[in-house]
PDB file of C-alpha atoms in Angstrom:
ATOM      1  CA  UNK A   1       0.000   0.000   0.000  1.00 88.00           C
ATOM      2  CA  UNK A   2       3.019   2.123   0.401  1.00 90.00           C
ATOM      3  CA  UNK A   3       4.105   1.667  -2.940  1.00 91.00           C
ATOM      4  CA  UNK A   4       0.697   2.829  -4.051  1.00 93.00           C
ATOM      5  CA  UNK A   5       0.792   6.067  -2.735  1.00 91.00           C
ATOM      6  CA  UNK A   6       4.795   6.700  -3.316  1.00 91.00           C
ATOM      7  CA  UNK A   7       6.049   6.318   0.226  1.00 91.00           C
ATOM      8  CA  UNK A   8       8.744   3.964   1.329  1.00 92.00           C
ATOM      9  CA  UNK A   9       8.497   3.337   4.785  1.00 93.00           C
ATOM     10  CA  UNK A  10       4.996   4.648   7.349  1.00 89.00           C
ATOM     11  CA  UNK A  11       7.791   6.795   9.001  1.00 88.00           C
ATOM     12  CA  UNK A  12       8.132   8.976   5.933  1.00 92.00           C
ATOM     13  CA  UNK A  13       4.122   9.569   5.928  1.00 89.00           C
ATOM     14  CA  UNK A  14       5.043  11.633   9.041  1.00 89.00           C
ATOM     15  CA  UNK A  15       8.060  13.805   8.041  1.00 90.00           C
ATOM     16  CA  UNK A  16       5.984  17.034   7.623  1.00 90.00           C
ATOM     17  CA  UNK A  17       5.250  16.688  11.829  1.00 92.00           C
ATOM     18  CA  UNK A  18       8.444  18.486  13.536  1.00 93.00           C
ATOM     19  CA  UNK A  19       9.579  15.790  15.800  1.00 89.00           C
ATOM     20  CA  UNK A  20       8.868  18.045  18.791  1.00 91.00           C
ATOM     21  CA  UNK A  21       5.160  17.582  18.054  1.00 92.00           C
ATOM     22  CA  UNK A  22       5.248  14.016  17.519  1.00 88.00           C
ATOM     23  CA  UNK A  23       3.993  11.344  20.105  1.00 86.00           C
ATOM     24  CA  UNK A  24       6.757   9.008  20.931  1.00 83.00           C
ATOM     25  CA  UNK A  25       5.239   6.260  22.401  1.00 85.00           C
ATOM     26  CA  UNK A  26       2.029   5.829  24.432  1.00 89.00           C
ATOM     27  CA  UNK A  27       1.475   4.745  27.862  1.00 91.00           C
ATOM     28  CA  UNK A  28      -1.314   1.576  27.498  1.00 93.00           C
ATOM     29  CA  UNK A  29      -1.974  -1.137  29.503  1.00 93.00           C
ATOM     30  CA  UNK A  30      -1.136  -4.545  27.898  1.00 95.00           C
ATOM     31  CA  UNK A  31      -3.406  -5.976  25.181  1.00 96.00           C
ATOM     32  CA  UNK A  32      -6.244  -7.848  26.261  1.00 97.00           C
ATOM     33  CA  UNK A  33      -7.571 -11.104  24.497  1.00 98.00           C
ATOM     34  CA  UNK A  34     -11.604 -10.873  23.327  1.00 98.00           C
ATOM     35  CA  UNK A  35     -13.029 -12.864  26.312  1.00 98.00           C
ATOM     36  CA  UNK A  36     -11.076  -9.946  28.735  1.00 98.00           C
ATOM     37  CA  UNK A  37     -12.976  -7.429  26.935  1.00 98.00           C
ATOM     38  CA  UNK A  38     -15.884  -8.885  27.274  1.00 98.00           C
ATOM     39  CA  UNK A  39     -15.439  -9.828  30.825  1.00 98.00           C
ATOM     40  CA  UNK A  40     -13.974  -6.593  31.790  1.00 96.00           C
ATOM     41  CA  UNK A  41     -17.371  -4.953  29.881  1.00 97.00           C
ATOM     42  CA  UNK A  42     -19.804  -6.695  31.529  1.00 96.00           C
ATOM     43  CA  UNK A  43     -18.252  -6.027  35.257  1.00 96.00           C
ATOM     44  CA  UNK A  44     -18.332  -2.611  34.157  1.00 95.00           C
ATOM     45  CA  UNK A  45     -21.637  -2.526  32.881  1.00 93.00           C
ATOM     46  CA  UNK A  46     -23.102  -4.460  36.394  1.00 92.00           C
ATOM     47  CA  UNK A  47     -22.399  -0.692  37.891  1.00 90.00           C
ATOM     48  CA  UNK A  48     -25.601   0.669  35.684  1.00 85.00           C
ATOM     49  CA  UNK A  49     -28.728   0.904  37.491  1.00 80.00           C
ATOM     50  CA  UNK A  50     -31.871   1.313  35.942  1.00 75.00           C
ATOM     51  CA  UNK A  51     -34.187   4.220  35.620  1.00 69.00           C
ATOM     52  CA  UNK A  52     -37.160   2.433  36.254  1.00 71.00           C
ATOM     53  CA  UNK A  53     -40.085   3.194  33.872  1.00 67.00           C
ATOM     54  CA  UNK A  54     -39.433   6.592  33.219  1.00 70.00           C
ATOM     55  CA  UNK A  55     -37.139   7.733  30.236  1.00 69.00           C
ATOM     56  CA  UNK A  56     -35.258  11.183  30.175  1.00 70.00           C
ATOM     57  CA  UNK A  57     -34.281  10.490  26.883  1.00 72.00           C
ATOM     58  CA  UNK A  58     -34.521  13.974  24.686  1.00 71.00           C
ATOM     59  CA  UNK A  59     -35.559  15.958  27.815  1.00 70.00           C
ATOM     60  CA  UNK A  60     -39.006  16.718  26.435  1.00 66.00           C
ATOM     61  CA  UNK A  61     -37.997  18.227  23.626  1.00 69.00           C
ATOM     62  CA  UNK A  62     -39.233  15.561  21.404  1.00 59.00           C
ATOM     63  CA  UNK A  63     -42.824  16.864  22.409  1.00 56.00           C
TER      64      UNK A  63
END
């Protein structure tokens, strides 16, 4: 894909940045495989509560 758009290397896509501007290296935790996700999403989402019957959703300005 490179070669497609006359670039040798994904390094020289970013030579118009001034290296002072450009992000080194972020700070991430460790990759997680899908079934983490998925647990880690649904412990999350155990934290929501419902609302009940009653929906907020639009704050009346639907009406």
């Amino acid at each position: 894909m490179l070669n497609a758009i006359g670039v040798g290397s994904v390094d020289e896509l970013f030579t118009a940045i001034p290296d002072a501007l450009r992000i080194t290296g972020l700070d991430l935790p460790p990759a997680l495989t899908e079934a983490q996700v998925a647990q880690t999403v649904r412990r999350l989402s155990e934290d929501n509560r419902p609302v009940g019957s009653r929906s907020f959703l639009g704050a009346g300005c639907y009406q």
